[in-house]
Each structure stands twice: as C-alpha cells, then as structure tokens.
Amino acid sequence: MRIGVLALQGAFAEHIFVLKKLGIETVELRKKSNLDMSLDGLVLPGGESTTQGKLLRELGMYDTIKEWIQKGIPVFATCAGMILLAEDISNDERSYFRTLPVTVKRNAYGRQLGSFRCMEDFKGIGKIPMTFIRAPYIEDVGKDVEVMAEVDGNIVAVRYGKQLALSFHPELDDSRLIYEYFIEEIVNVNR
Ligand code: GLN
C-alpha cells in the first residue's frame, strides 16, 4: 500500500510520521512529476488552504489530483484539506476541488483564539481526542454525506464515499484510531 501526502505546505510531515509508524509507505507530493505513479490513497494536510490552493494551480498539480478524487481515490483530509475538498466556502469566494458536497466556514471559531482540544465521539470509533487550530466547521451537508462527528452542535467530520474530511488534527494526537479507520474502512476495501 502506498499513500501520497500533499506536501506543499502545512502539517504534512506529521501525517507522514504517523503513517510510517503504522507501517505504511508514503510518498511526498511536491511537484507535478510526483503524480506519475499509482497510489492507494491521498492525504490532504492542514495548513493554509489559500496557499495550498494557489500552489496546486501554480505547480500544475490541481487537475490531476481533482481527477483522482473524482475517480474515487481514498482521501483523508484534515482542516485546510477539508476546505480544499468543499463544494462551497460560506465566508470566502474561493473554492478548490469541490468534490465534497458540503458548505464549510473557514476560521469558524475565530481567527486568534480559535485553538482548543476536546474529547468527542467519532462514529464507529468512540471518544477520541480532537485538536482544533483555526479550524473550519461544516455548516451544511449535501445528500449522502455521512456526519461522523459533531462538537457543540457543529459538524467537524464527514465521510462522503471515499472522502473522509476532518476539521481537527489527528496527526497531533496520540490516538491512531482515525488513521486505522481510514486504512481499514476506506483504503483496504478498495483494493
Ligand atoms: N485556517 C486555515 C485555512 O483557512 C486552516 C487551519 C488549519 O489547517 N489548521 O485554511
């Protein structure tokens, strides 16, 4: 199994660290030529969605990755990665891949004081730690989008087919349960 991690900006090294611990081969996707290979899954890390979106286009990576997602590659997106997938962003006129039928709000908890940690239920897993850093949340979901977690009545995790998107940062916590869920329930069922 080989998982590609978008490595343009943000918390990609942390995801690679966890995946390696789980014995999974990873590839950093930094430039267009890195996309000439077959991958079993894709990680879109947190960071700054505007910077990542700009670089994806400037480096000529946008079209290929969008096509992969449309064709059903398993995707694990966190925070800024969730924004890249969202069909709509309620407080920004930009949008990126638009493969996930949800409306997200960027920096939904406020710009500066928006970082916090909690323990909440994740569907099919149970209580897990969740670390939020200037996070988005989901305001509205389209048809067939499964809500996986909510915090204070706001949706913070969804699954839509093979796309799993989280507002928080599992790569910063010790729990590996969400990674295992992604690998077992989304990647492995595909192969
Ligand atoms: N605030 C960032 C954005 O809008 C997301 C924050 C994160 O990925 N931790 O892209």
XYZ file of C-alpha atoms and ligand atoms in Angstrom:
201
model
C 0.000 0.000 0.000
C 1.289 3.418 -0.914
C -0.257 6.689 0.293
C 0.552 10.061 -1.276
C 0.725 13.035 1.072
C 0.313 16.503 -0.417
C 3.498 18.206 0.762
C 3.239 21.792 -0.458
C 2.657 23.495 2.880
C 1.364 22.780 6.378
C 1.356 19.668 8.570
C 2.378 17.035 6.029
C 5.461 15.788 7.929
C 3.304 14.918 10.942
C 0.976 12.781 8.808
C 3.940 11.009 7.208
C 5.368 10.290 10.673
C 2.127 8.614 11.812
C 1.644 6.637 8.593
C 5.219 5.336 8.773
C 4.632 4.243 12.375
C 1.673 2.256 11.102
C 3.998 0.580 8.586
C 2.569 2.345 5.549
C 4.692 3.513 2.629
C 4.240 7.220 1.947
C 5.213 9.495 -0.922
C 5.505 13.269 -0.683
C 3.637 15.028 -3.457
C 5.578 18.232 -4.038
C 5.509 18.737 -7.781
C 3.732 17.602 -10.901
C 6.179 14.802 -11.698
C 5.414 13.207 -8.320
C 1.921 12.478 -9.629
C 3.171 9.973 -12.222
C 2.625 6.952 -10.050
C -0.147 4.804 -8.772
C -1.299 5.473 -5.233
C -3.794 3.717 -2.975
C -4.800 6.857 -1.096
C -4.199 10.552 -0.647
C -3.708 12.761 2.424
C -4.526 16.481 2.264
C -2.959 18.035 5.379
C -3.882 21.079 7.433
C -2.176 24.400 6.915
C -3.383 27.349 4.897
C -5.931 26.441 2.243
C -5.346 29.639 0.257
C -1.597 28.943 -0.014
C -2.103 25.280 -0.819
C -4.762 26.069 -3.417
C -2.539 28.647 -5.080
C 0.458 26.300 -5.175
C -1.622 23.418 -6.547
C -2.514 25.567 -9.529
C 0.890 27.207 -9.987
C 2.646 23.840 -9.913
C 0.181 22.285 -12.355
C -0.997 19.638 -9.881
C -4.611 20.714 -9.480
C -6.241 18.967 -12.468
C -4.630 15.566 -11.894
C -5.470 15.465 -8.197
C -9.036 16.613 -8.810
C -9.441 13.854 -11.376
C -8.059 11.248 -8.946
C -10.597 12.314 -6.322
C -13.463 12.312 -8.813
C -12.471 8.805 -9.882
C -12.612 7.653 -6.259
C -9.125 7.592 -4.770
C -9.476 7.319 -0.955
C -8.828 10.783 0.534
C -8.054 11.700 4.123
C -8.332 15.485 4.508
C -7.714 17.485 7.661
C -8.544 21.123 8.345
C -7.246 23.116 5.351
C -7.561 19.850 3.407
C -11.276 19.802 4.208
C -11.542 23.340 2.822
C -9.821 22.224 -0.386
C -12.431 19.486 -0.877
C -15.524 21.540 -0.013
C -18.002 22.439 -2.706
C -18.659 25.795 -1.021
C -16.960 28.050 1.493
C -19.534 30.315 3.128
C -17.139 33.120 4.091
C -14.778 33.068 1.116
C -15.474 33.401 -2.588
C -12.653 30.975 -3.420
C -13.171 27.253 -3.808
C -10.856 24.448 -4.846
C -11.544 20.781 -5.731
C -15.259 20.994 -4.898
C -15.603 17.206 -4.737
C -17.257 17.130 -1.283
C -20.857 18.400 -1.205
C -20.649 20.449 1.975
C -20.522 24.125 2.899
C -17.638 24.947 5.238
C -16.910 28.059 7.210
C -13.208 28.951 7.412
C -11.701 30.037 10.727
C -15.113 29.255 12.150
C -14.016 29.559 15.785
C -12.432 32.991 15.343
C -9.035 33.909 13.985
C -6.820 34.173 17.033
C -8.458 32.334 19.912
C -9.684 29.530 17.752
C -7.457 26.730 19.059
C -8.744 24.159 21.532
C -8.796 20.491 22.366
C -11.625 18.174 23.408
C -12.693 14.517 23.559
C -15.708 13.684 21.434
C -17.423 10.765 19.780
C -16.461 9.727 16.292
C -18.984 7.478 14.589
C -17.924 3.843 14.649
C -14.830 4.585 16.767
C -15.941 6.144 20.062
C -14.404 9.011 22.010
C -11.162 10.354 20.587
C -9.082 13.480 21.223
C -9.671 16.340 18.781
C -7.295 19.277 18.388
C -8.603 22.335 16.557
C -6.334 25.053 15.166
C -8.087 27.974 13.496
C -10.384 25.295 12.231
C -13.286 25.278 9.821
C -16.549 23.529 10.573
C -19.274 22.307 8.291
C -22.453 24.352 8.148
C -24.406 22.299 5.672
C -24.129 18.834 4.134
C -25.447 17.557 0.822
C -27.137 14.275 0.018
C -25.306 11.085 1.026
C -22.790 12.903 3.204
C -22.396 10.988 6.455
C -21.780 13.069 9.590
C -19.009 11.352 11.592
C -18.531 13.823 14.462
C -20.011 16.966 15.982
C -18.684 19.324 18.647
C -21.116 21.726 20.328
C -23.649 21.090 17.606
C -21.238 21.876 14.769
C -20.203 19.216 12.260
C -16.453 18.570 12.422
C -16.081 15.322 10.479
C -17.823 13.821 7.457
C -17.491 10.934 5.072
C -18.698 11.006 1.501
C -17.884 7.826 -0.367
C -14.116 7.532 -0.202
C -13.553 11.080 1.051
C -13.022 11.485 4.794
C -12.700 15.093 5.979
C -11.981 16.383 9.482
C -11.870 19.899 10.937
C -9.292 18.820 13.516
C -5.724 17.479 13.505
C -5.422 13.752 14.354
C -1.728 13.863 13.408
C -1.081 15.948 16.541
C -2.641 13.451 18.956
C -1.528 10.037 20.147
C -4.664 8.232 19.041
C -4.183 6.385 15.755
C -7.799 5.236 15.562
C -8.856 7.566 12.773
C -5.880 6.560 10.636
C -6.761 2.908 11.214
C -10.360 3.642 10.266
C -9.212 5.319 7.040
C -6.875 2.478 6.134
C -9.213 -0.386 7.063
C -12.611 1.008 6.100
C -11.772 3.186 3.113
C -8.423 2.213 1.559
C -8.384 -1.548 2.078
C -11.953 -2.157 0.960
C -10.947 -0.689 -2.388
C -8.018 -2.899 -3.173
N -7.382 28.463 8.856
C -6.836 27.588 7.866
C -7.454 27.821 6.488
O -8.383 28.530 6.377
C -6.996 26.141 8.264
C -6.284 25.884 9.555
C -5.640 24.542 9.656
O -5.470 23.818 8.679
N -5.199 24.251 10.860
O -7.011 27.276 5.531
